[in-house]
Tab-separated table of C-alpha atoms and ligand atoms in Angstrom:
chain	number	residue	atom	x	y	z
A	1059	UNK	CA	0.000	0.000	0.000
A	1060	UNK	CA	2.742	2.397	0.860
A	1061	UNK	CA	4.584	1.601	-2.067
A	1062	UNK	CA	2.454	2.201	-4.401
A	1063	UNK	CA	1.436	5.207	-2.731
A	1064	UNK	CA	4.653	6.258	-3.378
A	1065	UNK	CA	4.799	5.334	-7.139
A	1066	UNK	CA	2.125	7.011	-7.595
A	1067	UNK	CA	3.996	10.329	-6.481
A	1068	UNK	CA	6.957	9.979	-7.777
A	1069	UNK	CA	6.651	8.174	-11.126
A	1070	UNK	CA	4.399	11.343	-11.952
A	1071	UNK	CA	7.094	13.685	-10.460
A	1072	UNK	CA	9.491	12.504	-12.413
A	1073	UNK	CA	8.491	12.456	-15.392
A	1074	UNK	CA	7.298	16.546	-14.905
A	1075	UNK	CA	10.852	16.814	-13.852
A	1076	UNK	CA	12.319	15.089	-16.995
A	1077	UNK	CA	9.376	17.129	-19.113
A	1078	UNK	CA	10.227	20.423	-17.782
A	1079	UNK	CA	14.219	20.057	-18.474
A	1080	UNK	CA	13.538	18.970	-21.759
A	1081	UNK	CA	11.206	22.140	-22.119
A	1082	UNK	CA	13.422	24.819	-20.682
A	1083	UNK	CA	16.711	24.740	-22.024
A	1084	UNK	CA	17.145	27.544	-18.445
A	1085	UNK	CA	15.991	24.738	-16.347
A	1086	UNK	CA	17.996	22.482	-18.436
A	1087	UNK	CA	21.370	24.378	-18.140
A	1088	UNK	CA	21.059	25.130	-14.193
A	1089	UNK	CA	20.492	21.661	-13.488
A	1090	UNK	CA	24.094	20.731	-15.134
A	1091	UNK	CA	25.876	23.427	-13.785
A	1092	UNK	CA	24.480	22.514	-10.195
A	1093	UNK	CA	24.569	18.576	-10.621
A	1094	UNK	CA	28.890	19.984	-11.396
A	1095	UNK	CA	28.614	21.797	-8.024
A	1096	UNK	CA	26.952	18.676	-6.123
A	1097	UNK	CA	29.484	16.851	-7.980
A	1098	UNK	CA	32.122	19.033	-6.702
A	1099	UNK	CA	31.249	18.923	-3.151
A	1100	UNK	CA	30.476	15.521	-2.801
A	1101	UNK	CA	34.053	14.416	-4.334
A	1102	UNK	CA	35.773	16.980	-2.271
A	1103	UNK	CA	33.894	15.286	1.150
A	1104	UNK	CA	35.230	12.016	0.074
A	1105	UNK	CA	38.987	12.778	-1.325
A	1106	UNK	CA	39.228	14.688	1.649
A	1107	UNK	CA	39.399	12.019	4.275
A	1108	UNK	CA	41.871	10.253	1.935
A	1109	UNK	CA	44.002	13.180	1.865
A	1110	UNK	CA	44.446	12.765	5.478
A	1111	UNK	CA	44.682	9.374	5.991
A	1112	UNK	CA	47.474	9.363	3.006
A	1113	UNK	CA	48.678	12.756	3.688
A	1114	UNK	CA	48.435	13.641	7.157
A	1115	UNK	CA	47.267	16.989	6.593
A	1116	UNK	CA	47.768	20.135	4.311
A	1117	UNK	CA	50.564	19.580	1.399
A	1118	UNK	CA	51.138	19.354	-1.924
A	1119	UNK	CA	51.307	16.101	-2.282
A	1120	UNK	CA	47.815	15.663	-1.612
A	1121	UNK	CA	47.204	17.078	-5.187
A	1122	UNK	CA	48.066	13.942	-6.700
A	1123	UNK	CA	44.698	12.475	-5.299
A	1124	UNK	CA	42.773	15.497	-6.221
A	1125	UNK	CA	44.043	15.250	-9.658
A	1126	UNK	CA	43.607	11.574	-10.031
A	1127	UNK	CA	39.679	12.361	-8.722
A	1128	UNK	CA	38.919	14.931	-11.163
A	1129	UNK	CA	40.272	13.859	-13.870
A	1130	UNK	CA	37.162	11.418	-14.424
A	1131	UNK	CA	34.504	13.866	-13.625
A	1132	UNK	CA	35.570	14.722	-17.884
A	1133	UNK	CA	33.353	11.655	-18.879
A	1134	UNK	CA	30.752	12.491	-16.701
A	1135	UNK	CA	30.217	15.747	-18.973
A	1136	UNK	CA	31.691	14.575	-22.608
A	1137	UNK	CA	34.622	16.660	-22.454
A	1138	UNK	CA	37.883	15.252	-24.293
A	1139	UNK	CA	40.967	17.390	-24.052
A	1140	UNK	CA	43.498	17.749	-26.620
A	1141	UNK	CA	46.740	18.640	-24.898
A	1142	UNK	CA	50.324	19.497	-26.890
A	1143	UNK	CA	53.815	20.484	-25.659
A	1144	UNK	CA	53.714	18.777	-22.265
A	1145	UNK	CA	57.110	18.656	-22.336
A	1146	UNK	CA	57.533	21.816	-21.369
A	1147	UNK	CA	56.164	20.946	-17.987
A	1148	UNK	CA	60.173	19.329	-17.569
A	1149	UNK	CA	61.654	21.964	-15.948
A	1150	UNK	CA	64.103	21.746	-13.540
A	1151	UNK	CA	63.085	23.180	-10.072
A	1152	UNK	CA	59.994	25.682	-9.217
A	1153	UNK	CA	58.439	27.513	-12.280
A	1154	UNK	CA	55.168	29.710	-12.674
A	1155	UNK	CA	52.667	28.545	-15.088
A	1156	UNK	CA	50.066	30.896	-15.588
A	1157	UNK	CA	46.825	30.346	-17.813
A	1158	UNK	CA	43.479	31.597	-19.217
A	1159	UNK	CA	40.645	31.540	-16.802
A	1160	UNK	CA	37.048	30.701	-18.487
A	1161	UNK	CA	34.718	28.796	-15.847
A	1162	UNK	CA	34.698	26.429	-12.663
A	1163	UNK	CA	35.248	24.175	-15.515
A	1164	UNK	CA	38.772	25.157	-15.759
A	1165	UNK	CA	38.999	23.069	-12.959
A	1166	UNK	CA	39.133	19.609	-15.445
A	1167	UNK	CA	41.649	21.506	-17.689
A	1168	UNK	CA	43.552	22.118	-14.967
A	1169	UNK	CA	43.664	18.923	-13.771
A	1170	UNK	CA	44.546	17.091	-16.667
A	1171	UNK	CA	47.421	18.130	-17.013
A	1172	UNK	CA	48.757	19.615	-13.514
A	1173	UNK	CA	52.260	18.629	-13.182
A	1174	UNK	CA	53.506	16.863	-9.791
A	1175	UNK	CA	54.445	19.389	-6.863
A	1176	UNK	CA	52.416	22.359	-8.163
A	1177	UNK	CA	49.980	24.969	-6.313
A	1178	UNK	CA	47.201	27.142	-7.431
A	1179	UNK	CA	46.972	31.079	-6.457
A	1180	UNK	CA	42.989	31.205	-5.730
A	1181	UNK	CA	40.468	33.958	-4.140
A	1182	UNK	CA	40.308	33.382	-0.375
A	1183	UNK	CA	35.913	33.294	-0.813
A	1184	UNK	CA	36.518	29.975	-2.383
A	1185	UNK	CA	37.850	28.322	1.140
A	1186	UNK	CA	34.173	28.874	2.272
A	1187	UNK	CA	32.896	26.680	-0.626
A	1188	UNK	CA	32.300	23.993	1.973
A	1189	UNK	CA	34.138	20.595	1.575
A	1190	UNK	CA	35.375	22.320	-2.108
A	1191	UNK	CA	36.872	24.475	0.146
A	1192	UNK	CA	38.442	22.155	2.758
A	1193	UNK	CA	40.067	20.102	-0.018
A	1194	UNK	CA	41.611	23.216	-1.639
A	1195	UNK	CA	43.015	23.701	1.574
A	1196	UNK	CA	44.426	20.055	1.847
A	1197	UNK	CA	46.093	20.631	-1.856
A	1198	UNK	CA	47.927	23.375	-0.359
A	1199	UNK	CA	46.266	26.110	-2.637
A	1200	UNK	CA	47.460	29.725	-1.632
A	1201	UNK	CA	44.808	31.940	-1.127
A	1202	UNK	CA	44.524	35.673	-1.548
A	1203	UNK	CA	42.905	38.609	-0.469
A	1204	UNK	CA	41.841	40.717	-3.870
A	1205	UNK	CA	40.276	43.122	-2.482
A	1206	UNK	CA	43.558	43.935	-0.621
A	1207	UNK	CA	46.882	44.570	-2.762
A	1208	UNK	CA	48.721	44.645	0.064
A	1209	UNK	CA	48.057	41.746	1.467
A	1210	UNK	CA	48.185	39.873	-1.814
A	1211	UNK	CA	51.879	40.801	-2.365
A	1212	UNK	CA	53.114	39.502	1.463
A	1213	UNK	CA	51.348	36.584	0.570
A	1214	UNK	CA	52.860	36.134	-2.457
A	1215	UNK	CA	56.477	36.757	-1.581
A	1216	UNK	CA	55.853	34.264	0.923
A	1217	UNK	CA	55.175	31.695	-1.674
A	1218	UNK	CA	58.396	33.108	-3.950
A	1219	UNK	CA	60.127	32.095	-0.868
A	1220	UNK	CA	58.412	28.085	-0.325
A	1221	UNK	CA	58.479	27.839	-4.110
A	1222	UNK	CA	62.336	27.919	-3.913
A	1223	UNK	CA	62.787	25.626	-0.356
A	1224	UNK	CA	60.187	23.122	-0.814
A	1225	UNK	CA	60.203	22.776	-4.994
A	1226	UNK	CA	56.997	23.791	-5.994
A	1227	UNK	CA	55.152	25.183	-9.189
A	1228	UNK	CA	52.998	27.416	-8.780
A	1229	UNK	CA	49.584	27.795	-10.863
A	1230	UNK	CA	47.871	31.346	-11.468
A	1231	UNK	CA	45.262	32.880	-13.608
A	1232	UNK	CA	46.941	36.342	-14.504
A	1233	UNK	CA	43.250	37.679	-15.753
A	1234	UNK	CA	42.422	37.369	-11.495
A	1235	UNK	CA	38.687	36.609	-12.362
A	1236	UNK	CA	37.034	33.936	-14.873
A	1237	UNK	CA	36.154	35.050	-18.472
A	1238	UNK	CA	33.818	33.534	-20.260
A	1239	UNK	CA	33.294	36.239	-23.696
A	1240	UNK	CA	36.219	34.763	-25.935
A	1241	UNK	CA	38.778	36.772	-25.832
A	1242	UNK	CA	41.528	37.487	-22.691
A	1243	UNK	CA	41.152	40.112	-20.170
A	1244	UNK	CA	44.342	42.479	-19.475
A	1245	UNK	CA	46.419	40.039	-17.144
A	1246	UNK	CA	47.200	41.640	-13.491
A	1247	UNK	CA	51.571	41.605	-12.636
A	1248	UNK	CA	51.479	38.975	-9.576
A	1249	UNK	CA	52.353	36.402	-11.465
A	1250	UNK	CA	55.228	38.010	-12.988
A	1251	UNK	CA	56.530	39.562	-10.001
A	1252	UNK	CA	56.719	36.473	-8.359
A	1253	UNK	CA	58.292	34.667	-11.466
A	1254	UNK	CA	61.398	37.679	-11.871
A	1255	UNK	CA	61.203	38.078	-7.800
A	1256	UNK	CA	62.346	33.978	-7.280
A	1257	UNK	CA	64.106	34.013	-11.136
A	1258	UNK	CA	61.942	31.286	-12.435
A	1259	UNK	CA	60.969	30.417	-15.587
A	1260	UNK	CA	57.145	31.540	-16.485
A	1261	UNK	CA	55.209	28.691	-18.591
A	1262	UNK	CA	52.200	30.272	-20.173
A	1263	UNK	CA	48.954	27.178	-21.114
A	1264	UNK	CA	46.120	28.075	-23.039
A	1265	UNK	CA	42.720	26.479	-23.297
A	1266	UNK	CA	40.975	26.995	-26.505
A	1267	UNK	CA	37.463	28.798	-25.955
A	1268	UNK	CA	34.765	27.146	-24.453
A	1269	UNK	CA	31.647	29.137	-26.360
A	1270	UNK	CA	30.582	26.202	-28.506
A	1271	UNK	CA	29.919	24.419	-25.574
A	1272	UNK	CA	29.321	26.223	-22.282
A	1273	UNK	CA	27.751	29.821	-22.410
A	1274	UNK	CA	25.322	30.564	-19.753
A	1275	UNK	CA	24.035	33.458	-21.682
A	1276	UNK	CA	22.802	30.976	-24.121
A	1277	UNK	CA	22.290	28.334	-21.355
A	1278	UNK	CA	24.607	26.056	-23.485
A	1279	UNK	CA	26.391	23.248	-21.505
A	1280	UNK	CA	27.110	20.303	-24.103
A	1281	UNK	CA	29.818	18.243	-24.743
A	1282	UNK	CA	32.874	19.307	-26.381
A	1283	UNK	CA	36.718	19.331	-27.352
A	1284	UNK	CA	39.290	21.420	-25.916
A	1285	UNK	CA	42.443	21.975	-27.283
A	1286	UNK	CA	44.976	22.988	-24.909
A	1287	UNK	CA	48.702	24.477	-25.548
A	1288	UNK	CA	51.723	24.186	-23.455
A	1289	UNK	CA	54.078	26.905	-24.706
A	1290	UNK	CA	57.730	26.764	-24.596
A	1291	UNK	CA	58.761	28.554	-20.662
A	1292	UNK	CA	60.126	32.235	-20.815
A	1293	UNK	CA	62.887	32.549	-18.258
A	1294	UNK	CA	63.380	35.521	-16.216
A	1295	UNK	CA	67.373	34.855	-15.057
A	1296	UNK	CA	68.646	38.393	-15.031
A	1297	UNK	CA	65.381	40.103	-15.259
A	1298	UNK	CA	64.528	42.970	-12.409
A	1299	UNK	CA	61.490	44.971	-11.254
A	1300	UNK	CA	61.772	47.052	-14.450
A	1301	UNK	CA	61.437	43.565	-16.557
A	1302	UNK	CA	57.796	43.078	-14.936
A	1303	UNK	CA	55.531	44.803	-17.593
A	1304	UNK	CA	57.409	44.130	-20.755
A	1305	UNK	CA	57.420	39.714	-19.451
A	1306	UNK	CA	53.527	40.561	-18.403
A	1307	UNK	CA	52.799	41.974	-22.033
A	1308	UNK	CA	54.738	39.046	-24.085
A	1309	UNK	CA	52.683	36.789	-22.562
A	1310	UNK	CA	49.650	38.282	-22.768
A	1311	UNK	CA	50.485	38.455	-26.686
A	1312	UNK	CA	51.458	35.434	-27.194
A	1313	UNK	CA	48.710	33.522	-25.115
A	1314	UNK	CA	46.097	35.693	-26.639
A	1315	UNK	CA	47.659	34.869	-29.948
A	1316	UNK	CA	47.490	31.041	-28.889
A	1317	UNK	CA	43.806	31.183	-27.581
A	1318	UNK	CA	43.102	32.494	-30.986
A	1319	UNK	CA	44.599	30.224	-32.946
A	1320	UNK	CA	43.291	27.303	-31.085
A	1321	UNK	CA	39.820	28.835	-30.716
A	1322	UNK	CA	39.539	29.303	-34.269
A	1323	UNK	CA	37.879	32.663	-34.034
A	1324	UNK	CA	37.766	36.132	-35.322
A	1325	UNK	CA	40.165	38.353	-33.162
A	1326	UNK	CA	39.549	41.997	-31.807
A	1327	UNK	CA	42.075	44.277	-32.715
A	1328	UNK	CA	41.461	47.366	-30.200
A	1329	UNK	CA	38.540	45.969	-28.920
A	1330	UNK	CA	36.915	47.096	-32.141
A	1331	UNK	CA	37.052	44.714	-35.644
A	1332	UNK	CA	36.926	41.687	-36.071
A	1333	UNK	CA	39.524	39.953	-37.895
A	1334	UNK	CA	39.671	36.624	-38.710
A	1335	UNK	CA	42.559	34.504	-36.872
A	1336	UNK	CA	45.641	33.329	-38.618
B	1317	LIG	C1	37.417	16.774	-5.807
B	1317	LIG	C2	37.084	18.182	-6.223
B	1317	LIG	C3	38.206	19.076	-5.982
B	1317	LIG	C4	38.030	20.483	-6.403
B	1317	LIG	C5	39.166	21.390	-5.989
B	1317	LIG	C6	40.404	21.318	-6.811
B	1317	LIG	C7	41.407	22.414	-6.509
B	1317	LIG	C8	41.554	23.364	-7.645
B	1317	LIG	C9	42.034	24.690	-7.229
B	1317	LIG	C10	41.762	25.690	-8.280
B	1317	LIG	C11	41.915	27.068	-7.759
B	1317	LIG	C12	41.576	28.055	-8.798
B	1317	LIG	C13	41.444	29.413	-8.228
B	1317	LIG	C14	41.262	30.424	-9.274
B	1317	LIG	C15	41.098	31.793	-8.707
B	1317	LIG	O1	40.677	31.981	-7.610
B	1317	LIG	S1	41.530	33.102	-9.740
B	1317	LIG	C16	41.473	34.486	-8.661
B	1317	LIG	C17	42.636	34.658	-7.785
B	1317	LIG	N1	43.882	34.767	-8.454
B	1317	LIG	C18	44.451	35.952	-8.804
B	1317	LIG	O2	43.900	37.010	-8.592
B	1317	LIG	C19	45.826	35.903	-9.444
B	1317	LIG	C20	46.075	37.037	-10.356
B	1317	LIG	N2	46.152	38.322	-9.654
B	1317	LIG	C21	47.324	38.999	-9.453
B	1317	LIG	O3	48.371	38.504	-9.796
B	1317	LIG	C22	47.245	40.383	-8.877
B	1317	LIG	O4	48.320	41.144	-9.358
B	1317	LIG	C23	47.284	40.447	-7.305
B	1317	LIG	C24	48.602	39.972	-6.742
B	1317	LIG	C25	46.136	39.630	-6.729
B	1317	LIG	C26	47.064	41.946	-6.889
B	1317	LIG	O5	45.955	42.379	-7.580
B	1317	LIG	P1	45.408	43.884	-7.530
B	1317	LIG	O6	45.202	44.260	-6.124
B	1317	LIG	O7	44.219	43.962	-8.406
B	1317	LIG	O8	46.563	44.783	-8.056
B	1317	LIG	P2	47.309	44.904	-9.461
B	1317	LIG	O9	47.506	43.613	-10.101
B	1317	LIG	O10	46.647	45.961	-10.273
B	1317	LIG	O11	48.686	45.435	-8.934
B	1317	LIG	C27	48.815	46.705	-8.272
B	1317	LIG	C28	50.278	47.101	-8.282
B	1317	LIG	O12	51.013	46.200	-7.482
B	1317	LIG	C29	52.056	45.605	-8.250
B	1317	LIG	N3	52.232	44.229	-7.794
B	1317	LIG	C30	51.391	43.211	-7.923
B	1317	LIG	N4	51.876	42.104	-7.372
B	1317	LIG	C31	53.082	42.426	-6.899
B	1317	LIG	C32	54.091	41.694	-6.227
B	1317	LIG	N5	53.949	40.373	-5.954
B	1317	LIG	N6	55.200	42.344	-5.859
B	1317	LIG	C33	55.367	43.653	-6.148
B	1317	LIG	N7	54.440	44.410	-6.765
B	1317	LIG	C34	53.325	43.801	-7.151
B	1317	LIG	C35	51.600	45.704	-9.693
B	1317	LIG	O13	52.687	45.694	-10.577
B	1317	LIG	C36	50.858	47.042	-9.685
B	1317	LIG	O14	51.756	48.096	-9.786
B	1317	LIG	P3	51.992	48.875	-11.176
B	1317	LIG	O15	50.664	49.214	-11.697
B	1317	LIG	O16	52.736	47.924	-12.039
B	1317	LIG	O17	52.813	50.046	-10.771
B	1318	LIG	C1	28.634	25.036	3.186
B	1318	LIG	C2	28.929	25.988	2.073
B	1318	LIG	C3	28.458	25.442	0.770
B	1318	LIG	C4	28.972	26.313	-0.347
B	1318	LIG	C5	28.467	25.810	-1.635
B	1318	LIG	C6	29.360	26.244	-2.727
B	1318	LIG	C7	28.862	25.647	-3.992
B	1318	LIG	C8	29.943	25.610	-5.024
B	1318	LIG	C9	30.545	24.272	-5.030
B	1318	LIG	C10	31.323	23.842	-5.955
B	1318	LIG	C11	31.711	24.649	-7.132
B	1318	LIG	C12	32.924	24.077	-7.732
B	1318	LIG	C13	33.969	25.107	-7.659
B	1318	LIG	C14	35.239	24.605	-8.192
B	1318	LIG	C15	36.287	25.600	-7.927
B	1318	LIG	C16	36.663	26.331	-9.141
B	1318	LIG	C17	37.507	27.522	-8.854
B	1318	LIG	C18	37.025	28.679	-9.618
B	1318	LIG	O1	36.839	28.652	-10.796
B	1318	LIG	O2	36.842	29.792	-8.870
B	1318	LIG	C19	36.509	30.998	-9.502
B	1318	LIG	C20	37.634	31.969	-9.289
B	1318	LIG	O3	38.727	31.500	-9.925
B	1318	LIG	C21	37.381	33.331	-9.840
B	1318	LIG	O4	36.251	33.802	-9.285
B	1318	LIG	P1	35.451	35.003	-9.966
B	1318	LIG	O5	35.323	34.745	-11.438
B	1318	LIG	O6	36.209	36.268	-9.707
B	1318	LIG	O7	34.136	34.973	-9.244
């Protein structure tokens, strides 16, 4: 009796739910992005004890298992990643690898490829993202306070100084805030401070443009391909404070240049026409 009481609720509910999200391509599109989120949260709650139990506590090491974990959540979305010039991930020592920053998607891109004994640089908001946020914490990501220059430099000469004792890369998205509209926003100096501050190399990856298949404006989350480009590093031996903007503007060129290129799409010159890319 109470079982088919219960049928008859939620055999009807379901299939309103499954009618609606194939009616509302809104309803459709926030249900993805959260079932990522629950996705998220849920892996985070159950790497995290693992982390510990491996681990012991906060360190870098523990990335390995977070990169191992979200590596799969690709197939759970249909995204396939076509990565070149991983070789230049075989540097010797600490390096700075900065990279284009789209969506919490970036998250998979990252992780397919993060090499061993490397940190992210990430807003200090997202270590209230619940167990997202605890497992950040375990993977020894550094996190800063935007809203506070000053506090974003101690914190980063801290990490020029770990970076150099305790071999570690170190992963940050010069743009400082996701971007979603094709094209780069002007990248911020941290990253290039810190490289020319602890005179290691700077190894810029791009990730082609996600448009075709994620645009909330167009509540478009589909599968997809992205093509992703490890560029040869730039060292900074020799270079001094005065080095900072021209390193900062060669590799905004030559990333936006990249993201172009493996994008496939008409470039702004200016801001203003469209050309197409080479
Ligand atoms: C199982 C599931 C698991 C899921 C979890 C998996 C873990 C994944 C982790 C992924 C984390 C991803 C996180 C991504 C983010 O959060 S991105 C946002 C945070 N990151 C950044 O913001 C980095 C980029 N920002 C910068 O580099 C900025 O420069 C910053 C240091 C933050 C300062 O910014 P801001 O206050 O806006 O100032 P400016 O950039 O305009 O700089 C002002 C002047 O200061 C000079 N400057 C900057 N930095 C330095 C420095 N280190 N030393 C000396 N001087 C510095 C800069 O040159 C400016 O001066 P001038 O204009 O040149 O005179
Ligand atoms: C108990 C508290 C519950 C909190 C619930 C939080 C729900 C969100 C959970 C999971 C989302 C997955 C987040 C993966 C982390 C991706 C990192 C990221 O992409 O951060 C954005 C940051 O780079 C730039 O931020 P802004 O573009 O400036 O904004």
């Amino acid at each position: 009796m109470e079982s088919g009481g219960l049928l008859l609720w939620a055999l009807p509910s379901a299939l309103l739910l499954a009618l609606l999200l194939q009616l509302s391509p809104r309803l459709r599109f926030r249900a993805k992005v959260l079932s990522y989120c629950a996705l998220c949260l849920m892996a985070s709650a159950l790497t995290a004890p693992a982390c510990l139990l491996w681990n012991g506590g906060r360190t870098v090491e523990n990335m390995r298992i977070i990169k191992n974990v979200v590596r799969s959540f690709k197939y759970l979305y249909g995204l396939r990643f076509d990565v070149k010039g991983l070789e230049h991930f075989q540097v010797e020592g600490p390096c700075v690898i900065v990279s284009n920053h789209q969506s919490v998607l970036d998250m998979m891109g990252l992780m397919e490829i993060l090499p061993d004994r490397c940190v992210q640089i990430g807003k200090r908001e997202l270590l209230y993202f619940g167990s997202v946020g605890l497992i950040m914490y375990l993977g020894g990501v550094i996190f800063i306070n935007r809203k506070s220059t000053s506090n974003a430099k101690s914190v980063m000469s801290g990490v020029g100084q770990a970076m150099t004792t305790d071999n570690v890369k170190v992963w940050i998205y010069p743009e400082g805030t996701r971007n979603g509209n094709g094209d780069l926003l002007p990248f911020k100096k941290g990253a290039f401070h810190l490289a020319i501050q602890t005179q290691v190399p700077v190894i810029p990856v791009v990730y082609s443009s996600f448009t075709t298949f994620y645009n909330p404006e167009k509540n478009l989350f589909t599968s997809g391909r992205i093509r992703v480009e490890v560029l040869p590093p730039i060292h900074t031996s020799g270079m001094t404070a005065t080095d900072v903007t021209e390193l900062c503007d060669t590799c905004y060129t030559t990333m936006r240049e990249t993201f172009f290129r493996l994008s496939g799409t008409a470039r702004r010159v200016n801001g203003s026409t469209p050309h197409l890319a080479q």
